[in-house]
Amino acid sequence: MLLGGTLAAGLARANGFALDDAQWRQKLSPEAYRVLRQAGTERPFTSPLLKEHRRGRFACAGCDLPLFASETKYDSGTGWPSFWQPLPHAVATHTDYELGLPRTEVHCLRCRGHLGHVFDDGPPPTGKRYCMNGVALAFHPGTTA
């Protein structure tokens, strides 16, 4: 798993944000820890951020790096907050084979927390669907990226 063990710790240190496992467990709720640090997935249609339509920004729940502007959020009908584009220098991706087929995993560029996956079935102008776990995000109303 990409985010478990020393690889994730080394990458996070290289990006200027490092906590040990005990600090992550103290900082995050059990569900946020499972998603962000263990690449888990929250149940669909459970995130209050699905109904969040105010102007603002969505940041990493682990390190508060701004990730998505509210203007790029849309209702994908999948049960997870979805965006058609991240902010510049906010996320990184890598291919995971967790389900046997390749998927593109999305994680926070700074703390390397697992956010969700990106798919090629989104709306214009990018055609991308960044399908994010709501528990991995924090919403800041009225703020700009």
Coordinates of N, CA, C and O in Angstrom, one line a residue:
M1 N 0.8 -1.2 0.0 CA 0.0 0.0 0.0 C 0.9 1.2 0.0 O 1.8 1.4 0.8
L2 N 0.6 2.2 -0.9 CA 1.5 3.3 -1.0 C 1.6 4.1 0.3 O 2.7 4.6 0.6
L3 N 0.5 4.3 1.0 CA 0.6 5.3 2.1 C 0.9 4.6 3.4 O 1.0 5.3 4.4
G4 N 1.2 3.3 3.4 CA 1.6 2.7 4.7 C 3.1 2.7 4.8 O 3.8 2.7 3.8
G5 N 3.6 2.7 6.0 CA 5.0 2.5 6.2 C 5.9 3.7 5.9 O 5.5 4.8 5.8
T6 N 7.2 3.3 5.6 CA 8.2 4.3 5.5 C 8.2 5.1 4.2 O 8.6 6.2 4.1
L7 N 7.6 4.5 3.1 CA 7.5 5.3 1.8 C 6.7 6.5 2.0 O 7.1 7.6 1.7
A8 N 5.5 6.4 2.6 CA 4.7 7.6 2.8 C 5.3 8.6 3.8 O 5.3 9.8 3.5
A9 N 6.0 8.1 4.8 CA 6.6 9.0 5.7 C 7.8 9.8 5.1 O 7.9 11.0 5.2
G10 N 8.5 9.1 4.2 CA 9.6 9.7 3.5 C 9.1 10.8 2.5 O 9.6 11.9 2.4
L11 N 8.0 10.4 1.8 CA 7.5 11.4 0.8 C 6.9 12.6 1.5 O 7.0 13.7 1.1
A12 N 6.2 12.4 2.7 CA 5.6 13.5 3.4 C 6.7 14.4 3.9 O 6.6 15.6 3.9
R13 N 7.8 13.8 4.5 CA 8.9 14.7 4.9 C 9.5 15.5 3.8 O 9.8 16.7 4.0
A14 N 9.6 14.9 2.6 CA 10.2 15.6 1.5 C 9.3 16.7 1.1 O 9.7 17.7 0.5
N15 N 8.0 16.6 1.3 CA 7.0 17.7 1.0 C 6.8 18.6 2.1 O 5.9 19.5 2.0
G16 N 7.5 18.6 3.2 CA 7.4 19.5 4.2 C 6.4 19.3 5.3 O 6.0 20.2 6.0
F17 N 5.8 18.1 5.4 CA 4.8 17.8 6.4 C 4.9 16.4 6.8 O 4.7 15.5 6.1
A18 N 5.3 16.2 8.0 CA 5.6 14.8 8.5 C 5.0 14.7 9.9 O 5.3 15.5 10.8
L19 N 4.2 13.7 10.1 CA 3.7 13.3 11.4 C 4.0 11.8 11.5 O 3.9 11.1 10.5
D20 N 4.3 11.3 12.7 CA 4.4 9.9 12.9 C 3.0 9.3 13.0 O 2.0 10.0 13.1
D21 N 2.9 8.0 13.0 CA 1.6 7.3 13.0 C 0.8 7.7 14.3 O -0.5 7.9 14.1
A22 N 1.4 7.8 15.4 CA 0.6 8.1 16.6 C 0.1 9.6 16.5 O -1.0 9.8 16.9
Q23 N 0.8 10.5 15.9 CA 0.4 11.8 15.7 C -0.8 11.9 14.8 O -1.8 12.6 15.0
W24 N -0.7 11.1 13.7 CA -1.9 11.0 12.7 C -3.1 10.5 13.4 O -4.2 11.0 13.3
R25 N -3.0 9.5 14.2 CA -4.1 8.9 14.9 C -4.7 9.9 15.9 O -5.9 9.9 16.1
Q26 N -3.9 10.7 16.5 CA -4.4 11.7 17.5 C -5.1 12.8 16.7 O -6.1 13.4 17.2
K27 N -4.6 13.2 15.6 CA -5.1 14.4 14.8 C -6.4 14.1 14.1 O -7.3 14.9 14.0
L28 N -6.5 12.9 13.6 CA -7.7 12.5 12.7 C -8.7 11.6 13.5 O -8.3 10.9 14.4
S29 N -9.9 11.7 13.0 CA -11.0 10.8 13.5 C -10.6 9.4 13.0 O -9.8 9.3 12.0
P30 N -11.1 8.3 13.6 CA -10.8 7.0 13.1 C -11.1 6.8 11.7 O -10.3 6.2 10.9
E31 N -12.2 7.3 11.2 CA -12.6 7.2 9.8 C -11.7 8.0 8.9 O -11.3 7.5 7.8
A32 N -11.3 9.2 9.3 CA -10.4 10.0 8.5 C -9.0 9.3 8.4 O -8.4 9.3 7.4
Y33 N -8.6 8.7 9.5 CA -7.3 8.0 9.6 C -7.3 6.8 8.6 O -6.4 6.6 7.8
R34 N -8.4 6.1 8.6 CA -8.6 4.9 7.8 C -8.5 5.3 6.3 O -7.9 4.6 5.5
V35 N -9.1 6.4 5.9 CA -9.1 6.9 4.5 C -7.8 7.5 4.2 O -7.1 7.1 3.2
L36 N -7.4 8.5 4.9 CA -6.2 9.3 4.6 C -4.9 8.5 4.7 O -4.0 8.6 3.9
R37 N -4.8 7.7 5.7 CA -3.5 7.1 6.0 C -3.4 5.6 5.6 O -2.3 5.0 5.5
Q38 N -4.6 5.0 5.4 CA -4.6 3.6 5.0 C -5.3 3.3 3.7 O -5.6 2.2 3.3
A39 N -5.6 4.4 2.9 CA -6.2 4.3 1.6 C -7.5 3.7 1.6 O -7.9 2.9 0.7
G40 N -8.3 3.9 2.7 CA -9.7 3.4 2.7 C -10.6 4.2 1.9 O -10.3 5.2 1.3
T41 N -11.9 3.8 1.9 CA -12.9 4.5 1.2 C -14.2 4.6 2.1 O -14.6 3.6 2.7
E42 N -14.7 5.8 2.2 CA -15.9 6.0 3.0 C -17.1 5.4 2.2 O -17.1 5.3 1.0
R43 N -18.2 5.1 3.0 CA -19.4 4.6 2.3 C -20.0 5.7 1.5 O -20.0 6.9 1.9
P44 N -20.5 5.4 0.3 CA -21.1 6.4 -0.6 C -22.3 7.1 0.1 O -23.0 6.4 0.9
F45 N -22.6 8.3 -0.3 CA -23.7 9.1 0.2 C -23.7 9.4 1.7 O -24.7 9.7 2.3
T46 N -22.5 9.3 2.4 CA -22.5 9.5 3.8 C -21.8 10.9 4.1 O -21.9 11.3 5.2
S47 N -21.2 11.5 3.2 CA -20.4 12.7 3.4 C -21.4 14.0 3.4 O -22.1 14.2 2.4
P48 N -21.3 14.8 4.5 CA -22.1 16.0 4.4 C -21.6 17.0 3.3 O -22.3 17.9 2.9
L49 N -20.4 16.8 2.8 CA -19.9 17.6 1.8 C -20.5 17.4 0.4 O -20.4 18.2 -0.5
L50 N -21.3 16.3 0.3 CA -22.1 16.1 -0.9 C -23.1 17.3 -1.2 O -23.3 17.7 -2.3
K51 N -23.6 17.8 -0.1 CA -24.6 18.9 -0.2 C -24.0 20.3 0.0 O -24.7 21.2 0.2
E52 N -22.7 20.3 0.1 CA -22.0 21.6 0.3 C -21.9 22.4 -1.1 O -21.3 21.9 -2.0
H53 N -22.6 23.5 -1.2 CA -22.7 24.3 -2.4 C -22.3 25.7 -2.2 O -22.4 26.5 -3.2
R54 N -21.8 26.1 -1.1 CA -21.3 27.4 -0.9 C -20.0 27.7 -1.6 O -19.2 26.7 -1.9
R55 N -19.7 28.9 -1.8 CA -18.4 29.3 -2.4 C -17.3 29.1 -1.3 O -17.5 29.4 -0.1
G56 N -16.2 28.6 -1.7 CA -15.1 28.3 -0.8 C -14.1 27.4 -1.4 O -14.0 27.3 -2.6
R57 N -13.3 26.8 -0.5 CA -12.3 25.8 -1.0 C -12.4 24.6 -0.2 O -12.8 24.6 1.0
F58 N -12.0 23.5 -0.8 CA -11.9 22.2 -0.1 C -10.4 21.9 0.1 O -9.6 21.9 -0.9
A59 N -10.0 21.6 1.3 CA -8.6 21.4 1.6 C -8.5 20.0 2.2 O -9.4 19.3 2.5
C60 N -7.2 19.5 2.3 CA -6.9 18.2 2.8 C -7.2 18.3 4.3 O -6.8 19.2 5.0
A61 N -8.0 17.3 4.8 CA -8.3 17.2 6.2 C -7.1 16.8 7.1 O -7.1 17.0 8.3
G62 N -6.0 16.4 6.4 CA -4.8 16.0 7.2 C -3.9 17.2 7.4 O -3.4 17.4 8.5
C63 N -3.7 18.0 6.4 CA -2.7 19.1 6.5 C -3.2 20.4 6.0 O -2.4 21.4 6.1
D64 N -4.4 20.5 5.6 CA -5.1 21.8 5.2 C -4.6 22.4 4.0 O -4.8 23.6 3.7
L65 N -3.9 21.6 3.1 CA -3.5 22.2 1.8 C -4.7 22.4 1.0 O -5.5 21.5 0.8
P66 N -4.9 23.6 0.4 CA -6.0 23.8 -0.5 C -6.0 22.8 -1.7 O -4.9 22.7 -2.4
L67 N -7.1 22.1 -2.0 CA -7.1 21.1 -3.0 C -8.0 21.4 -4.2 O -7.6 21.2 -5.4
F68 N -9.2 21.9 -3.9 CA -10.2 22.1 -4.9 C -11.0 23.4 -4.6 O -11.3 23.7 -3.5
A69 N -11.3 24.2 -5.7 CA -12.1 25.3 -5.6 C -13.6 24.9 -5.7 O -13.9 23.9 -6.5
S70 N -14.5 25.5 -5.0 CA -15.9 25.1 -5.0 C -16.5 25.2 -6.5 O -17.4 24.5 -6.8
E71 N -15.9 26.1 -7.3 CA -16.4 26.3 -8.6 C -16.2 25.0 -9.5 O -16.8 24.9 -10.5
T72 N -15.3 24.1 -9.1 CA -15.1 22.9 -9.8 C -15.8 21.7 -9.3 O -15.7 20.6 -9.8
K73 N -16.6 21.9 -8.3 CA -17.4 20.8 -7.7 C -18.7 20.6 -8.5 O -19.3 21.5 -9.0
Y74 N -19.1 19.3 -8.7 CA -20.3 19.0 -9.4 C -20.9 17.7 -8.8 O -20.2 17.0 -8.1
D75 N -22.2 17.5 -9.1 CA -22.9 16.3 -8.6 C -22.7 15.2 -9.6 O -23.3 15.2 -10.7
S76 N -21.8 14.2 -9.3 CA -21.6 13.1 -10.2 C -22.6 12.0 -10.1 O -22.6 11.1 -10.9
G77 N -23.4 12.0 -9.0 CA -24.3 11.0 -8.7 C -23.7 9.7 -8.2 O -24.4 8.7 -8.0
T78 N -22.4 9.8 -7.9 CA -21.7 8.6 -7.4 C -21.8 8.4 -5.9 O -21.5 7.3 -5.4
G79 N -22.1 9.4 -5.2 CA -22.1 9.3 -3.7 C -20.9 9.9 -3.0 O -20.8 9.8 -1.8
W80 N -20.0 10.4 -3.8 CA -18.8 11.1 -3.2 C -18.6 12.5 -3.8 O -19.0 12.7 -4.9
P81 N -18.1 13.4 -3.0 CA -17.9 14.7 -3.6 C -17.0 14.6 -4.8 O -15.9 13.9 -4.8
S82 N -17.4 15.3 -5.9 CA -16.6 15.2 -7.2 C -16.3 16.5 -7.7 O -17.0 17.5 -7.5
F83 N -15.1 16.6 -8.3 CA -14.6 17.8 -8.9 C -14.0 17.5 -10.3 O -13.6 16.4 -10.5
W84 N -14.1 18.5 -11.1 CA -13.5 18.3 -12.5 C -12.1 18.8 -12.6 O -11.4 18.5 -13.6
Q85 N -11.5 19.4 -11.6 CA -10.1 19.9 -11.6 C -9.6 20.2 -10.3 O -10.3 20.9 -9.5
P86 N -8.4 19.8 -9.9 CA -7.8 20.2 -8.6 C -7.1 21.6 -8.8 O -6.9 22.1 -10.0
L87 N -6.8 22.2 -7.7 CA -6.0 23.4 -7.8 C -4.5 23.1 -8.2 O -4.1 21.9 -8.0
P88 N -3.8 24.0 -8.8 CA -2.4 23.8 -9.2 C -1.6 23.4 -8.0 O -1.8 23.9 -6.9
H89 N -0.7 22.4 -8.2 CA 0.2 22.0 -7.2 C -0.4 21.5 -5.9 O 0.1 21.7 -4.8
A90 N -1.6 20.8 -6.0 CA -2.3 20.3 -4.9 C -2.3 18.8 -4.7 O -2.3 18.3 -3.6
V91 N -2.4 18.1 -5.8 CA -2.5 16.7 -5.7 C -1.5 16.0 -6.6 O -0.9 16.6 -7.5
A92 N -1.3 14.7 -6.3 CA -0.4 13.9 -7.1 C -1.2 12.6 -7.3 O -2.2 12.3 -6.6
T93 N -0.8 11.8 -8.3 CA -1.5 10.6 -8.7 C -0.5 9.5 -8.8 O 0.6 9.7 -9.1
H94 N -1.1 8.3 -8.7 CA -0.3 7.1 -9.1 C -1.3 6.0 -9.3 O -2.5 6.0 -8.9
T95 N -0.9 5.0 -10.1 CA -1.7 3.9 -10.5 C -1.8 2.9 -9.3 O -0.7 2.5 -8.8
D96 N -3.0 2.5 -8.9 CA -3.1 1.4 -7.9 C -3.9 0.3 -8.5 O -4.7 0.4 -9.5
Y97 N -3.6 -0.9 -8.1 CA -4.2 -2.2 -8.6 C -5.0 -2.9 -7.4 O -5.2 -4.1 -7.5
E98 N -5.5 -2.1 -6.5 CA -6.2 -2.6 -5.3 C -7.4 -3.5 -5.7 O -7.6 -4.5 -5.0
L99 N -8.1 -3.2 -6.7 CA -9.2 -4.0 -7.1 C -8.9 -4.9 -8.3 O -9.8 -5.5 -8.9
G100 N -7.6 -5.0 -8.6 CA -7.2 -5.9 -9.7 C -7.0 -5.2 -11.0 O -6.3 -5.6 -11.9
L101 N -7.8 -4.2 -11.2 CA -7.7 -3.3 -12.4 C -7.0 -2.0 -12.1 O -7.1 -1.5 -11.0
P102 N -6.3 -1.5 -13.1 CA -5.6 -0.2 -12.7 C -6.6 1.0 -12.5 O -7.6 1.1 -13.3
R103 N -6.4 1.7 -11.5 CA -7.1 2.9 -11.2 C -6.1 4.0 -10.9 O -5.0 3.7 -10.4
T104 N -6.5 5.3 -11.0 CA -5.6 6.4 -10.7 C -5.9 6.9 -9.4 O -7.0 7.6 -9.2
E105 N -5.1 6.6 -8.4 CA -5.2 7.1 -7.0 C -4.8 8.6 -6.9 O -3.8 9.0 -7.6
V106 N -5.5 9.4 -6.2 CA -5.2 10.8 -6.0 C -4.9 11.0 -4.5 O -5.6 10.5 -3.6
H107 N -3.8 11.6 -4.2 CA -3.4 11.9 -2.9 C -2.9 13.4 -2.8 O -2.5 14.0 -3.7
C108 N -2.9 13.9 -1.5 CA -2.5 15.2 -1.2 C -1.0 15.3 -1.5 O -0.2 14.5 -1.1
L109 N -0.6 16.4 -2.2 CA 0.8 16.6 -2.6 C 1.7 16.8 -1.4 O 2.8 16.4 -1.4
R110 N 1.1 17.4 -0.3 CA 2.0 17.8 0.8 C 2.1 16.6 1.8 O 3.2 16.2 2.1
C111 N 1.0 16.1 2.3 CA 1.1 15.0 3.3 C 0.9 13.6 2.8 O 1.0 12.7 3.6
R112 N 0.6 13.5 1.5 CA 0.5 12.2 0.9 C -0.8 11.4 1.3 O -0.9 10.3 1.1
G113 N -1.7 12.1 2.0 CA -2.9 11.5 2.4 C -3.8 11.0 1.2 O -3.9 11.7 0.2
H114 N -4.3 9.8 1.3 CA -5.2 9.3 0.2 C -6.5 10.1 0.2 O -7.2 10.2 1.2
L115 N -6.9 10.6 -1.0 CA -8.1 11.4 -1.1 C -9.2 10.6 -1.9 O -10.4 10.8 -1.6
G116 N -8.8 9.8 -2.9 CA -9.8 9.1 -3.7 C -9.2 8.7 -5.0 O -8.0 8.4 -5.0
H117 N -9.9 8.8 -6.1 CA -9.5 8.4 -7.4 C -10.0 9.3 -8.4 O -10.9 10.0 -8.2
V118 N -9.3 9.4 -9.6 CA -9.7 10.2 -10.7 C -10.1 9.3 -11.9 O -9.4 8.3 -12.1
F119 N -11.2 9.7 -12.6 CA -11.7 8.9 -13.7 C -11.9 9.8 -14.9 O -12.0 11.0 -14.8
D120 N -11.9 9.2 -16.1 CA -12.1 9.9 -17.3 C -13.5 10.0 -17.8 O -13.8 10.0 -19.0
D121 N -14.5 10.2 -16.8 CA -15.9 10.3 -17.2 C -16.5 11.5 -16.6 O -17.7 11.5 -16.4
G122 N -15.7 12.6 -16.5 CA -16.3 13.8 -15.9 C -16.7 14.8 -17.0 O -16.7 14.5 -18.2
P123 N -17.2 15.9 -16.5 CA -17.8 17.0 -17.4 C -16.7 17.8 -18.1 O -15.5 17.8 -17.6
P124 N -17.0 18.6 -19.1 CA -16.1 19.5 -19.6 C -15.8 20.6 -18.6 O -16.6 20.8 -17.6
P125 N -14.7 21.3 -18.6 CA -13.8 21.3 -19.7 C -12.7 20.2 -19.6 O -12.0 20.0 -20.6
T126 N -12.6 19.5 -18.5 CA -11.4 18.5 -18.4 C -11.8 17.1 -18.7 O -10.9 16.3 -19.1
G127 N -13.1 16.8 -18.6 CA -13.5 15.4 -18.8 C -13.1 14.5 -17.6 O -13.2 13.2 -17.7
K128 N -12.6 15.0 -16.5 CA -12.2 14.3 -15.4 C -13.2 14.3 -14.3 O -13.9 15.3 -14.1
R129 N -13.2 13.2 -13.5 CA -14.0 13.1 -12.3 C -13.1 12.8 -11.1 O -12.7 11.6 -11.0
Y130 N -12.8 13.8 -10.3 CA -12.0 13.6 -9.1 C -13.0 13.2 -8.1 O -13.7 14.0 -7.5
C131 N -13.1 11.9 -7.8 CA -14.0 11.3 -6.9 C -13.4 11.2 -5.5 O -12.6 10.3 -5.3
M132 N -13.7 12.1 -4.6 CA -12.9 12.3 -3.4 C -13.8 11.8 -2.2 O -15.0 11.9 -2.1
N133 N -13.1 11.2 -1.2 CA -13.7 10.9 0.1 C -13.9 12.1 0.8 O -13.0 12.9 1.1
G134 N -15.2 12.4 1.2 CA -15.5 13.6 2.0 C -14.8 13.7 3.3 O -14.4 14.8 3.7
V135 N -14.5 12.6 3.9 CA -13.8 12.6 5.2 C -12.4 13.0 5.1 O -11.7 13.4 6.0
A136 N -11.8 13.0 3.9 CA -10.5 13.4 3.6 C -10.4 14.9 3.3 O -9.3 15.4 3.1
L137 N -11.5 15.5 3.3 CA -11.6 17.0 2.9 C -12.1 17.8 4.1 O -12.9 17.3 4.9
A138 N -11.6 19.0 4.1 CA -12.2 20.1 5.0 C -12.7 21.2 4.2 O -12.0 21.6 3.2
F139 N -13.9 21.7 4.4 CA -14.4 22.8 3.6 C -14.2 24.1 4.4 O -14.5 24.2 5.6
H140 N -13.7 25.1 3.7 CA -13.5 26.5 4.2 C -14.4 27.5 3.4 O -14.0 27.8 2.3
P141 N -15.6 27.8 3.9 CA -16.5 28.7 3.2 C -15.9 30.1 3.0 O -15.2 30.6 3.8
G142 N -16.2 30.6 1.8 CA -15.9 32.0 1.5 C -14.4 32.3 1.2 O -14.1 33.4 0.8
T143 N -13.6 31.3 1.4 CA -12.2 31.5 1.1 C -11.9 31.2 -0.3 O -12.6 30.4 -1.0
T144 N -10.8 31.7 -0.8 CA -10.4 31.4 -2.2 C -9.1 30.6 -2.1 O -8.4 30.6 -1.1
A145 N -8.8 29.9 -3.2 CA -7.6 29.1 -3.2 C -6.4 30.0 -3.2 O -5.4 29.9 -2.7

